[in-house]
């Protein structure tokens, strides 16, 4: 009888080990956290690469498409988001505060609205995006990135993501993940914005 | 002392058998797609074949953008669950859907999955082949 229990126990231990090796979400979390840390120091101006131009044609909160070239001399904060992402909409109050605080000093906040799903989910619909802007009180310009072209050019992987571009059109800071008014990451982005505005 | 040992042995034995049997039941359910964030299972619920999407530990499935399995542009199954977080943002139980009379065998799973620790969402797209 003992050998039966031993066999069962060994198989259970094996199963437990197999289960342990199949819990990679924590690994992914660690990987993303490491990436955030690596990116948090920013890129020196001398090493910074030029921000890719975007060609989005559908804009909200703007009477005409905004080009990157037209923003030279200003600091640009790009926010890659989608209204079906709770982490993204949770960050909106923070972005609104940054926009209202620094717009007059030369910060341009732009939302790049990038759908996750195909059009059947409704994220591509301009009317749905407009409703979301109204719901969350977003007044800064939003580009619809329905073909994910700008998302791909900036090599974005997560919702929400952020790119901070200096006055010379170079990418100086990148990061991702929800943040809130008053928290560490809001303060960090505010510090970065101030650094670039002062250059 | 001897009797305590016997009781412990018996309890361990029962636990082992229960765990082994539940392990077998999981295997019979049949996983048909998997990545580091989710696994898609075919399960039998009251005799009905059902697709169920399980999140890996630490990951949450976005309820604002429910997972779908697309078999063709006109044939699509949306997985759902009535159990969501208080803000309706994430499923708190694995979303599922009855397979019904889907004619195609091959499709694509799409899901928005959000690792809670880092507060981002990631788009998951996996090929699916029904058994």
PDB file of C-alpha atoms in Angstrom:
ATOM      1  CA  UNK A   1       0.000   0.000   0.000  1.00  0.00           C
ATOM      2  CA  UNK A   2       2.909   2.325   0.841  1.00  0.00           C
ATOM      3  CA  UNK A   3       4.292   2.202  -2.657  1.00  0.00           C
ATOM      4  CA  UNK A   4       0.912   3.276  -4.038  1.00  0.00           C
ATOM      5  CA  UNK A   5       0.924   6.365  -1.830  1.00  0.00           C
ATOM      6  CA  UNK A   6       4.565   7.025  -2.715  1.00  0.00           C
ATOM      7  CA  UNK A   7       3.772   6.857  -6.426  1.00  0.00           C
ATOM      8  CA  UNK A   8       0.815   9.223  -5.991  1.00  0.00           C
ATOM      9  CA  UNK A   9       2.925  11.570  -3.889  1.00  0.00           C
ATOM     10  CA  UNK A  10       5.707  11.630  -6.498  1.00  0.00           C
ATOM     11  CA  UNK A  11       3.192  12.307  -9.279  1.00  0.00           C
ATOM     12  CA  UNK A  12       1.691  15.131  -7.203  1.00  0.00           C
ATOM     13  CA  UNK A  13       5.113  16.649  -6.607  1.00  0.00           C
ATOM     14  CA  UNK A  14       5.804  16.422 -10.334  1.00  0.00           C
ATOM     15  CA  UNK A  15       2.489  18.109 -11.057  1.00  0.00           C
ATOM     16  CA  UNK A  16       3.191  20.822  -8.543  1.00  0.00           C
ATOM     17  CA  UNK A  17       6.574  21.491 -10.150  1.00  0.00           C
ATOM     18  CA  UNK A  18       4.956  21.578 -13.588  1.00  0.00           C
ATOM     19  CA  UNK A  19       2.357  24.063 -12.326  1.00  0.00           C
ATOM     20  CA  UNK A  20       5.106  26.177 -10.797  1.00  0.00           C
ATOM     21  CA  UNK A  21       6.899  26.375 -14.109  1.00  0.00           C
ATOM     22  CA  UNK A  22       3.698  27.411 -15.869  1.00  0.00           C
ATOM     23  CA  UNK A  23       3.072  30.616 -13.920  1.00  0.00           C
ATOM     24  CA  UNK A  24       4.859  33.048 -16.145  1.00  0.00           C
ATOM     25  CA  UNK A  25       2.608  36.066 -15.561  1.00  0.00           C
ATOM     26  CA  UNK A  26       4.834  37.022 -12.667  1.00  0.00           C
ATOM     27  CA  UNK A  27       7.821  36.628 -14.973  1.00  0.00           C
ATOM     28  CA  UNK A  28       6.174  38.974 -17.461  1.00  0.00           C
ATOM     29  CA  UNK A  29       5.432  41.440 -14.681  1.00  0.00           C
ATOM     30  CA  UNK A  30       9.064  41.317 -13.599  1.00  0.00           C
ATOM     31  CA  UNK A  31      10.202  41.819 -17.192  1.00  0.00           C
ATOM     32  CA  UNK A  32       7.949  44.845 -17.653  1.00  0.00           C
ATOM     33  CA  UNK A  33       8.995  46.252 -14.275  1.00  0.00           C
ATOM     34  CA  UNK A  34      12.653  45.877 -15.251  1.00  0.00           C
ATOM     35  CA  UNK A  35      11.969  47.617 -18.551  1.00  0.00           C
ATOM     36  CA  UNK A  36      10.281  50.500 -16.733  1.00  0.00           C
ATOM     37  CA  UNK A  37      13.270  50.837 -14.427  1.00  0.00           C
ATOM     38  CA  UNK A  38      15.680  50.754 -17.348  1.00  0.00           C
ATOM     39  CA  UNK A  39      13.770  53.483 -19.098  1.00  0.00           C
ATOM     40  CA  UNK A  40      13.211  55.691 -16.076  1.00  0.00           C
ATOM     41  CA  UNK A  41      16.546  57.518 -16.264  1.00  0.00           C
ATOM     42  CA  UNK A  42      15.802  58.971 -19.665  1.00  0.00           C
ATOM     43  CA  UNK A  43      17.947  59.259 -22.742  1.00  0.00           C
ATOM     44  CA  UNK A  44      20.662  61.957 -22.916  1.00  0.00           C
ATOM     45  CA  UNK A  45      20.036  64.465 -25.706  1.00  0.00           C
ATOM     46  CA  UNK A  46      23.244  63.351 -27.437  1.00  0.00           C
ATOM     47  CA  UNK A  47      22.028  59.732 -27.654  1.00  0.00           C
ATOM     48  CA  UNK A  48      18.354  60.441 -28.309  1.00  0.00           C
ATOM     49  CA  UNK A  49      16.866  59.291 -31.589  1.00  0.00           C
ATOM     50  CA  UNK A  50      14.529  61.456 -33.643  1.00  0.00           C
ATOM     51  CA  UNK A  51      10.875  60.818 -32.935  1.00  0.00           C
ATOM     52  CA  UNK A  52       9.184  59.209 -35.953  1.00  0.00           C
ATOM     53  CA  UNK A  53       6.716  61.412 -37.774  1.00  0.00           C
ATOM     54  CA  UNK A  54       3.100  60.264 -37.607  1.00  0.00           C
ATOM     55  CA  UNK A  55       0.585  60.445 -40.405  1.00  0.00           C
ATOM     56  CA  UNK A  56      -2.728  60.049 -38.599  1.00  0.00           C
ATOM     57  CA  UNK A  57      -5.510  61.773 -40.498  1.00  0.00           C
ATOM     58  CA  UNK A  58      -8.453  61.466 -38.082  1.00  0.00           C
ATOM     59  CA  UNK A  59      -8.156  63.836 -35.125  1.00  0.00           C
ATOM     60  CA  UNK A  60     -10.473  64.879 -32.330  1.00  0.00           C
ATOM     61  CA  UNK A  61     -10.144  68.041 -30.239  1.00  0.00           C
ATOM     62  CA  UNK A  62      -8.222  69.550 -33.139  1.00  0.00           C
ATOM     63  CA  UNK A  63      -9.553  71.327 -36.206  1.00  0.00           C
ATOM     64  CA  UNK A  64      -6.813  69.845 -38.403  1.00  0.00           C
ATOM     65  CA  UNK A  65      -4.250  67.034 -38.231  1.00  0.00           C
ATOM     66  CA  UNK A  66      -1.203  67.956 -36.159  1.00  0.00           C
ATOM     67  CA  UNK A  67       2.229  67.054 -37.515  1.00  0.00           C
ATOM     68  CA  UNK A  68       5.337  66.428 -35.454  1.00  0.00           C
ATOM     69  CA  UNK A  69       7.252  68.979 -37.557  1.00  0.00           C
ATOM     70  CA  UNK A  70       4.777  71.689 -36.572  1.00  0.00           C
ATOM     71  CA  UNK A  71       5.579  71.082 -32.880  1.00  0.00           C
ATOM     72  CA  UNK A  72       9.295  71.890 -33.065  1.00  0.00           C
ATOM     73  CA  UNK A  73      10.255  74.093 -30.134  1.00  0.00           C
ATOM     74  CA  UNK A  74       7.652  72.501 -27.896  1.00  0.00           C
ATOM     75  CA  UNK A  75       7.789  69.498 -25.579  1.00  0.00           C
ATOM     76  CA  UNK A  76       5.405  66.755 -26.688  1.00  0.00           C
ATOM     77  CA  UNK A  77       3.875  64.103 -24.446  1.00  0.00           C
ATOM     78  CA  UNK A  78       2.382  61.234 -26.426  1.00  0.00           C
ATOM     79  CA  UNK A  79      -0.046  58.932 -24.632  1.00  0.00           C
ATOM     80  CA  UNK A  80      -0.872  55.658 -26.380  1.00  0.00           C
ATOM     81  CA  UNK A  81      -4.255  54.572 -25.055  1.00  0.00           C
ATOM     82  CA  UNK A  82      -7.658  53.120 -25.871  1.00  0.00           C
ATOM     83  CA  UNK A  83     -10.961  53.793 -24.137  1.00  0.00           C
ATOM     84  CA  UNK A  84     -11.546  50.091 -23.389  1.00  0.00           C
ATOM     85  CA  UNK A  85      -8.393  49.974 -21.246  1.00  0.00           C
ATOM     86  CA  UNK A  86      -9.118  50.694 -17.606  1.00  0.00           C
ATOM     87  CA  UNK A  87      -5.453  51.342 -16.837  1.00  0.00           C
ATOM     88  CA  UNK A  88      -5.526  53.989 -19.583  1.00  0.00           C
ATOM     89  CA  UNK A  89      -8.651  55.806 -18.443  1.00  0.00           C
ATOM     90  CA  UNK A  90      -7.431  55.694 -14.829  1.00  0.00           C
ATOM     91  CA  UNK A  91      -4.407  57.722 -15.958  1.00  0.00           C
ATOM     92  CA  UNK A  92      -6.485  60.415 -17.678  1.00  0.00           C
ATOM     93  CA  UNK A  93      -6.871  62.671 -14.592  1.00  0.00           C
ATOM     94  CA  UNK A  94      -3.103  62.751 -14.271  1.00  0.00           C
ATOM     95  CA  UNK A  95      -2.648  63.592 -17.953  1.00  0.00           C
ATOM     96  CA  UNK A  96      -5.321  66.289 -17.767  1.00  0.00           C
ATOM     97  CA  UNK A  97      -3.500  67.863 -14.842  1.00  0.00           C
ATOM     98  CA  UNK A  98      -0.143  67.783 -16.644  1.00  0.00           C
ATOM     99  CA  UNK A  99      -1.793  69.284 -19.738  1.00  0.00           C
ATOM    100  CA  UNK A 100      -3.517  72.097 -17.854  1.00  0.00           C
ATOM    101  CA  UNK A 101      -0.428  72.876 -15.751  1.00  0.00           C
ATOM    102  CA  UNK A 102       2.155  72.925 -18.534  1.00  0.00           C
ATOM    103  CA  UNK A 103       0.275  73.724 -21.758  1.00  0.00           C
ATOM    104  CA  UNK A 104       0.948  77.472 -21.431  1.00  0.00           C
ATOM    105  CA  UNK A 105       4.643  76.770 -20.817  1.00  0.00           C
ATOM    106  CA  UNK A 106       5.064  74.781 -24.020  1.00  0.00           C
ATOM    107  CA  UNK A 107       3.864  71.237 -23.364  1.00  0.00           C
ATOM    108  CA  UNK A 108       1.682  69.647 -26.034  1.00  0.00           C
ATOM    109  CA  UNK A 109      -0.174  66.561 -24.846  1.00  0.00           C
ATOM    110  CA  UNK A 110      -1.430  64.267 -27.603  1.00  0.00           C
ATOM    111  CA  UNK A 111      -3.407  61.061 -27.174  1.00  0.00           C
ATOM    112  CA  UNK A 112      -2.778  58.367 -29.750  1.00  0.00           C
ATOM    113  CA  UNK A 113      -5.930  56.268 -29.618  1.00  0.00           C
ATOM    114  CA  UNK A 114      -4.880  52.766 -30.693  1.00  0.00           C
ATOM    115  CA  UNK A 115      -7.498  49.974 -30.737  1.00  0.00           C
ATOM    116  CA  UNK A 116      -6.687  46.540 -29.365  1.00  0.00           C
ATOM    117  CA  UNK A 117      -9.366  44.556 -31.221  1.00  0.00           C
ATOM    118  CA  UNK A 118     -10.593  44.524 -34.833  1.00  0.00           C
ATOM    119  CA  UNK A 119     -13.331  47.040 -35.798  1.00  0.00           C
ATOM    120  CA  UNK A 120     -16.219  44.820 -34.593  1.00  0.00           C
ATOM    121  CA  UNK A 121     -15.346  45.785 -30.987  1.00  0.00           C
ATOM    122  CA  UNK A 122     -16.194  49.452 -31.640  1.00  0.00           C
ATOM    123  CA  UNK A 123     -12.822  50.935 -30.709  1.00  0.00           C
ATOM    124  CA  UNK A 124     -12.251  52.163 -34.276  1.00  0.00           C
ATOM    125  CA  UNK A 125     -15.468  54.142 -34.279  1.00  0.00           C
ATOM    126  CA  UNK A 126     -14.898  57.906 -34.164  1.00  0.00           C
ATOM    127  CA  UNK A 127     -18.231  58.447 -32.423  1.00  0.00           C
ATOM    128  CA  UNK A 128     -17.271  56.048 -29.623  1.00  0.00           C
ATOM    129  CA  UNK A 129     -13.928  57.811 -29.157  1.00  0.00           C
ATOM    130  CA  UNK A 130     -15.741  61.166 -29.025  1.00  0.00           C
ATOM    131  CA  UNK A 131     -18.082  59.783 -26.344  1.00  0.00           C
ATOM    132  CA  UNK A 132     -15.078  58.662 -24.297  1.00  0.00           C
ATOM    133  CA  UNK A 133     -13.467  62.114 -24.585  1.00  0.00           C
ATOM    134  CA  UNK A 134     -16.679  63.653 -23.340  1.00  0.00           C
ATOM    135  CA  UNK A 135     -17.036  61.107 -20.526  1.00  0.00           C
ATOM    136  CA  UNK A 136     -13.493  61.677 -19.234  1.00  0.00           C
ATOM    137  CA  UNK A 137     -13.350  65.403 -20.008  1.00  0.00           C
ATOM    138  CA  UNK A 138     -10.356  65.138 -22.324  1.00  0.00           C
ATOM    139  CA  UNK A 139      -9.642  68.372 -24.184  1.00  0.00           C
ATOM    140  CA  UNK A 140      -6.145  67.761 -25.551  1.00  0.00           C
ATOM    141  CA  UNK A 141      -5.829  66.538 -29.162  1.00  0.00           C
ATOM    142  CA  UNK A 142      -6.440  62.872 -29.939  1.00  0.00           C
ATOM    143  CA  UNK A 143      -5.320  61.062 -33.084  1.00  0.00           C
ATOM    144  CA  UNK A 144      -7.093  57.894 -34.164  1.00  0.00           C
ATOM    145  CA  UNK A 145      -4.451  55.261 -34.858  1.00  0.00           C
ATOM    146  CA  UNK A 146      -6.816  52.631 -36.225  1.00  0.00           C
ATOM    147  CA  UNK A 147      -4.170  50.938 -38.386  1.00  0.00           C
ATOM    148  CA  UNK A 148      -1.674  51.008 -35.494  1.00  0.00           C
ATOM    149  CA  UNK A 149       0.864  52.697 -37.758  1.00  0.00           C
ATOM    150  CA  UNK A 150       2.044  55.193 -35.133  1.00  0.00           C
ATOM    151  CA  UNK A 151       1.962  52.481 -32.437  1.00  0.00           C
ATOM    152  CA  UNK A 152       4.305  50.387 -34.601  1.00  0.00           C
ATOM    153  CA  UNK A 153       6.598  53.295 -35.496  1.00  0.00           C
ATOM    154  CA  UNK A 154       7.127  54.006 -31.819  1.00  0.00           C
ATOM    155  CA  UNK A 155       7.517  50.277 -31.037  1.00  0.00           C
ATOM    156  CA  UNK A 156       4.798  50.336 -28.367  1.00  0.00           C
ATOM    157  CA  UNK A 157       3.659  47.095 -26.690  1.00  0.00           C
ATOM    158  CA  UNK A 158       1.393  48.043 -23.783  1.00  0.00           C
ATOM    159  CA  UNK A 159      -1.630  50.183 -23.003  1.00  0.00           C
ATOM    160  CA  UNK A 160      -1.068  52.818 -21.666  1.00  0.00           C
ATOM    161  CA  UNK A 161       2.351  53.913 -22.896  1.00  0.00           C
ATOM    162  CA  UNK A 162       4.021  57.312 -22.873  1.00  0.00           C
ATOM    163  CA  UNK A 163       6.696  59.002 -24.970  1.00  0.00           C
ATOM    164  CA  UNK A 164       8.177  62.384 -24.128  1.00  0.00           C
ATOM    165  CA  UNK A 165       9.725  64.298 -27.029  1.00  0.00           C
ATOM    166  CA  UNK A 166      12.043  67.281 -26.537  1.00  0.00           C
ATOM    167  CA  UNK A 167      11.959  70.635 -28.317  1.00  0.00           C
ATOM    168  CA  UNK A 168      14.265  69.307 -31.025  1.00  0.00           C
ATOM    169  CA  UNK A 169      11.939  66.417 -31.833  1.00  0.00           C
ATOM    170  CA  UNK A 170      13.977  63.709 -30.092  1.00  0.00           C
ATOM    171  CA  UNK A 171      12.626  60.914 -27.880  1.00  0.00           C
ATOM    172  CA  UNK A 172      13.971  61.509 -24.385  1.00  0.00           C
ATOM    173  CA  UNK A 173      11.718  59.447 -22.111  1.00  0.00           C
ATOM    174  CA  UNK A 174       9.558  56.363 -22.601  1.00  0.00           C
ATOM    175  CA  UNK A 175       7.461  54.363 -20.189  1.00  0.00           C
ATOM    176  CA  UNK A 176       4.220  52.552 -19.573  1.00  0.00           C
ATOM    177  CA  UNK A 177       1.720  51.718 -16.884  1.00  0.00           C
ATOM    178  CA  UNK A 178      -1.084  53.475 -15.027  1.00  0.00           C
ATOM    179  CA  UNK A 179      -0.280  56.381 -12.732  1.00  0.00           C
ATOM    180  CA  UNK A 180      -2.329  58.837 -10.685  1.00  0.00           C
ATOM    181  CA  UNK A 181      -2.293  62.408  -9.500  1.00  0.00           C
ATOM    182  CA  UNK A 182      -0.018  62.586  -6.481  1.00  0.00           C
ATOM    183  CA  UNK A 183       1.758  59.272  -6.934  1.00  0.00           C
ATOM    184  CA  UNK A 184       5.435  58.584  -7.593  1.00  0.00           C
ATOM    185  CA  UNK A 185       5.072  58.139 -11.352  1.00  0.00           C
ATOM    186  CA  UNK A 186       3.006  61.296 -11.802  1.00  0.00           C
ATOM    187  CA  UNK A 187       5.766  63.186  -9.994  1.00  0.00           C
ATOM    188  CA  UNK A 188       8.375  61.465 -12.161  1.00  0.00           C
ATOM    189  CA  UNK A 189       6.664  62.452 -15.428  1.00  0.00           C
ATOM    190  CA  UNK A 190       6.188  65.982 -14.125  1.00  0.00           C
ATOM    191  CA  UNK A 191       9.913  66.156 -13.345  1.00  0.00           C
ATOM    192  CA  UNK A 192      10.759  64.931 -16.846  1.00  0.00           C
ATOM    193  CA  UNK A 193       8.453  67.501 -18.432  1.00  0.00           C
ATOM    194  CA  UNK A 194      10.041  70.266 -16.370  1.00  0.00           C
ATOM    195  CA  UNK A 195      13.528  69.083 -17.373  1.00  0.00           C
ATOM    196  CA  UNK A 196      12.706  69.260 -21.077  1.00  0.00           C
ATOM    197  CA  UNK A 197      10.818  72.551 -20.799  1.00  0.00           C
ATOM    198  CA  UNK A 198      13.882  74.090 -19.129  1.00  0.00           C
ATOM    199  CA  UNK A 199      16.280  73.084 -21.935  1.00  0.00           C
TER     200      UNK A 199
ATOM    201  CA  UNK B   1       0.758   8.165  18.907  1.00  0.00           C
ATOM    202  CA  UNK B   2       0.232   5.188  16.645  1.00  0.00           C
ATOM    203  CA  UNK B   3      -3.390   6.149  16.041  1.00  0.00           C
ATOM    204  CA  UNK B   4      -2.436   9.748  15.193  1.00  0.00           C
ATOM    205  CA  UNK B   5       0.022   8.417  12.605  1.00  0.00           C
ATOM    206  CA  UNK B   6      -2.695   6.217  11.126  1.00  0.00           C
ATOM    207  CA  UNK B   7      -5.110   9.138  10.894  1.00  0.00           C
ATOM    208  CA  UNK B   8      -2.447  11.314   9.276  1.00  0.00           C
ATOM    209  CA  UNK B   9      -1.611   8.575   6.772  1.00  0.00           C
ATOM    210  CA  UNK B  10      -5.255   8.080   5.900  1.00  0.00           C
ATOM    211  CA  UNK B  11      -5.810  11.834   5.496  1.00  0.00           C
ATOM    212  CA  UNK B  12      -2.728  12.138   3.313  1.00  0.00           C
ATOM    213  CA  UNK B  13      -3.900   9.211   1.223  1.00  0.00           C
ATOM    214  CA  UNK B  14      -7.347  10.706   0.708  1.00  0.00           C
ATOM    215  CA  UNK B  15      -5.850  14.092  -0.156  1.00  0.00           C
ATOM    216  CA  UNK B  16      -3.481  12.446  -2.634  1.00  0.00           C
ATOM    217  CA  UNK B  17      -6.261  10.540  -4.354  1.00  0.00           C
ATOM    218  CA  UNK B  18      -8.515  13.630  -4.497  1.00  0.00           C
ATOM    219  CA  UNK B  19      -5.695  15.735  -5.914  1.00  0.00           C
ATOM    220  CA  UNK B  20      -4.819  13.081  -8.471  1.00  0.00           C
ATOM    221  CA  UNK B  21      -8.449  12.694  -9.553  1.00  0.00           C
ATOM    222  CA  UNK B  22      -8.923  16.464  -9.889  1.00  0.00           C
ATOM    223  CA  UNK B  23      -5.691  16.557 -11.874  1.00  0.00           C
ATOM    224  CA  UNK B  24      -7.105  13.936 -14.234  1.00  0.00           C
ATOM    225  CA  UNK B  25     -10.305  15.957 -14.597  1.00  0.00           C
ATOM    226  CA  UNK B  26      -8.266  18.992 -15.640  1.00  0.00           C
ATOM    227  CA  UNK B  27      -6.437  17.005 -18.267  1.00  0.00           C
ATOM    228  CA  UNK B  28      -9.745  15.735 -19.684  1.00  0.00           C
ATOM    229  CA  UNK B  29     -10.999  19.310 -20.063  1.00  0.00           C
ATOM    230  CA  UNK B  30      -8.548  19.951 -22.842  1.00  0.00           C
ATOM    231  CA  UNK B  31      -6.433  23.032 -23.249  1.00  0.00           C
ATOM    232  CA  UNK B  32      -6.498  24.264 -26.836  1.00  0.00           C
ATOM    233  CA  UNK B  33      -4.472  27.476 -26.666  1.00  0.00           C
ATOM    234  CA  UNK B  34      -2.062  28.961 -24.185  1.00  0.00           C
ATOM    235  CA  UNK B  35       0.519  31.657 -23.688  1.00  0.00           C
ATOM    236  CA  UNK B  36       2.165  33.236 -20.638  1.00  0.00           C
ATOM    237  CA  UNK B  37      -0.992  35.143 -19.696  1.00  0.00           C
ATOM    238  CA  UNK B  38      -3.980  32.948 -20.525  1.00  0.00           C
ATOM    239  CA  UNK B  39      -5.089  29.429 -21.383  1.00  0.00           C
ATOM    240  CA  UNK B  40      -8.179  28.553 -23.394  1.00  0.00           C
ATOM    241  CA  UNK B  41      -9.961  25.355 -22.381  1.00  0.00           C
ATOM    242  CA  UNK B  42     -12.725  23.255 -23.873  1.00  0.00           C
ATOM    243  CA  UNK B  43     -14.884  22.037 -21.008  1.00  0.00           C
ATOM    244  CA  UNK B  44     -18.137  20.169 -20.684  1.00  0.00           C
ATOM    245  CA  UNK B  45     -20.748  22.054 -18.667  1.00  0.00           C
ATOM    246  CA  UNK B  46     -23.951  20.026 -18.145  1.00  0.00           C
ATOM    247  CA  UNK B  47     -23.228  18.179 -21.368  1.00  0.00           C
ATOM    248  CA  UNK B  48     -22.626  21.369 -23.358  1.00  0.00           C
ATOM    249  CA  UNK B  49     -19.225  21.978 -24.909  1.00  0.00           C
ATOM    250  CA  UNK B  50     -17.940  25.315 -23.639  1.00  0.00           C
ATOM    251  CA  UNK B  51     -14.880  27.483 -24.193  1.00  0.00           C
ATOM    252  CA  UNK B  52     -13.390  28.930 -21.020  1.00  0.00           C
ATOM    253  CA  UNK B  53     -10.522  31.409 -20.773  1.00  0.00           C
ATOM    254  CA  UNK B  54      -8.392  31.180 -17.638  1.00  0.00           C
ATOM    255  CA  UNK B  55      -5.970  33.937 -16.649  1.00  0.00           C
ATOM    256  CA  UNK B  56      -2.523  33.042 -15.331  1.00  0.00           C
ATOM    257  CA  UNK B  57      -1.851  34.032 -11.721  1.00  0.00           C
ATOM    258  CA  UNK B  58      -1.410  37.794 -11.453  1.00  0.00           C
ATOM    259  CA  UNK B  59      -3.179  38.511 -14.736  1.00  0.00           C
ATOM    260  CA  UNK B  60      -6.695  39.915 -15.192  1.00  0.00           C
ATOM    261  CA  UNK B  61      -8.936  39.577 -18.231  1.00  0.00           C
ATOM    262  CA  UNK B  62     -10.362  42.898 -19.442  1.00  0.00           C
ATOM    263  CA  UNK B  63     -14.171  42.851 -19.165  1.00  0.00           C
ATOM    264  CA  UNK B  64     -14.528  46.158 -21.033  1.00  0.00           C
ATOM    265  CA  UNK B  65     -13.231  44.333 -24.104  1.00  0.00           C
ATOM    266  CA  UNK B  66     -14.478  40.745 -23.688  1.00  0.00           C
ATOM    267  CA  UNK B  67     -12.373  37.996 -25.290  1.00  0.00           C
ATOM    268  CA  UNK B  68     -13.552  36.616 -28.621  1.00  0.00           C
ATOM    269  CA  UNK B  69     -12.781  33.624 -30.755  1.00  0.00           C
ATOM    270  CA  UNK B  70     -13.176  34.521 -34.405  1.00  0.00           C
ATOM    271  CA  UNK B  71     -13.727  31.584 -36.735  1.00  0.00           C
ATOM    272  CA  UNK B  72     -14.553  33.690 -39.789  1.00  0.00           C
ATOM    273  CA  UNK B  73     -15.549  37.305 -40.421  1.00  0.00           C
ATOM    274  CA  UNK B  74     -19.166  36.302 -39.770  1.00  0.00           C
ATOM    275  CA  UNK B  75     -18.714  33.586 -37.140  1.00  0.00           C
ATOM    276  CA  UNK B  76     -17.493  34.810 -33.773  1.00  0.00           C
ATOM    277  CA  UNK B  77     -17.929  33.744 -30.159  1.00  0.00           C
ATOM    278  CA  UNK B  78     -17.648  36.239 -27.328  1.00  0.00           C
ATOM    279  CA  UNK B  79     -16.628  34.893 -23.924  1.00  0.00           C
ATOM    280  CA  UNK B  80     -18.186  36.487 -20.879  1.00  0.00           C
ATOM    281  CA  UNK B  81     -18.983  36.104 -17.212  1.00  0.00           C
ATOM    282  CA  UNK B  82     -21.475  37.903 -14.987  1.00  0.00           C
ATOM    283  CA  UNK B  83     -18.813  38.064 -12.290  1.00  0.00           C
ATOM    284  CA  UNK B  84     -16.757  41.239 -12.635  1.00  0.00           C
ATOM    285  CA  UNK B  85     -14.911  43.644 -10.365  1.00  0.00           C
ATOM    286  CA  UNK B  86     -16.923  46.436  -8.707  1.00  0.00           C
ATOM    287  CA  UNK B  87     -15.865  48.857 -11.439  1.00  0.00           C
ATOM    288  CA  UNK B  88     -16.857  46.299 -14.156  1.00  0.00           C
ATOM    289  CA  UNK B  89     -13.350  46.422 -15.593  1.00  0.00           C
ATOM    290  CA  UNK B  90     -12.116  42.867 -15.107  1.00  0.00           C
ATOM    291  CA  UNK B  91     -13.667  39.420 -14.936  1.00  0.00           C
ATOM    292  CA  UNK B  92     -13.442  37.856 -11.496  1.00  0.00           C
ATOM    293  CA  UNK B  93     -14.437  34.431 -12.864  1.00  0.00           C
ATOM    294  CA  UNK B  94     -13.135  32.894 -16.071  1.00  0.00           C
ATOM    295  CA  UNK B  95     -15.257  34.104 -19.001  1.00  0.00           C
ATOM    296  CA  UNK B  96     -16.820  31.337 -21.075  1.00  0.00           C
ATOM    297  CA  UNK B  97     -19.178  30.661 -23.961  1.00  0.00           C
ATOM    298  CA  UNK B  98     -21.023  27.644 -25.310  1.00  0.00           C
ATOM    299  CA  UNK B  99     -19.444  26.422 -28.537  1.00  0.00           C
ATOM    300  CA  UNK B 100     -22.894  25.631 -29.925  1.00  0.00           C
ATOM    301  CA  UNK B 101     -23.048  24.773 -33.595  1.00  0.00           C
ATOM    302  CA  UNK B 102     -19.949  26.563 -34.806  1.00  0.00           C
ATOM    303  CA  UNK B 103     -19.159  25.043 -38.183  1.00  0.00           C
ATOM    304  CA  UNK B 104     -15.468  25.967 -38.381  1.00  0.00           C
ATOM    305  CA  UNK B 105     -12.765  24.220 -36.396  1.00  0.00           C
ATOM    306  CA  UNK B 106     -10.029  26.800 -36.614  1.00  0.00           C
ATOM    307  CA  UNK B 107     -10.121  30.342 -35.335  1.00  0.00           C
ATOM    308  CA  UNK B 108      -8.266  33.087 -33.523  1.00  0.00           C
ATOM    309  CA  UNK B 109      -8.581  33.987 -29.852  1.00  0.00           C
ATOM    310  CA  UNK B 110      -8.290  37.683 -29.072  1.00  0.00           C
ATOM    311  CA  UNK B 111      -8.149  38.972 -25.522  1.00  0.00           C
ATOM    312  CA  UNK B 112      -7.023  42.020 -23.613  1.00  0.00           C
ATOM    313  CA  UNK B 113      -5.126  40.852 -20.554  1.00  0.00           C
ATOM    314  CA  UNK B 114      -3.755  43.077 -17.843  1.00  0.00           C
ATOM    315  CA  UNK B 115      -0.991  41.942 -15.453  1.00  0.00           C
ATOM    316  CA  UNK B 116      -2.142  43.558 -12.205  1.00  0.00           C
ATOM    317  CA  UNK B 117       1.327  44.246 -10.811  1.00  0.00           C
ATOM    318  CA  UNK B 118       2.392  46.565 -13.611  1.00  0.00           C
ATOM    319  CA  UNK B 119      -0.990  48.090 -14.512  1.00  0.00           C
ATOM    320  CA  UNK B 120      -0.816  47.756 -18.265  1.00  0.00           C
ATOM    321  CA  UNK B 121      -2.939  45.839 -20.760  1.00  0.00           C
ATOM    322  CA  UNK B 122      -1.520  43.550 -23.384  1.00  0.00           C
ATOM    323  CA  UNK B 123      -3.221  42.298 -26.541  1.00  0.00           C
ATOM    324  CA  UNK B 124      -3.276  38.509 -26.816  1.00  0.00           C
ATOM    325  CA  UNK B 125      -3.858  36.810 -30.153  1.00  0.00           C
ATOM    326  CA  UNK B 126      -3.616  33.016 -30.375  1.00  0.00           C
ATOM    327  CA  UNK B 127      -4.598  30.451 -33.002  1.00  0.00           C
ATOM    328  CA  UNK B 128      -7.316  28.072 -31.842  1.00  0.00           C
ATOM    329  CA  UNK B 129      -8.183  24.598 -33.157  1.00  0.00           C
ATOM    330  CA  UNK B 130     -11.308  22.982 -31.744  1.00  0.00           C
ATOM    331  CA  UNK B 131     -10.959  19.245 -31.044  1.00  0.00           C
TER     332      UNK B 131
END
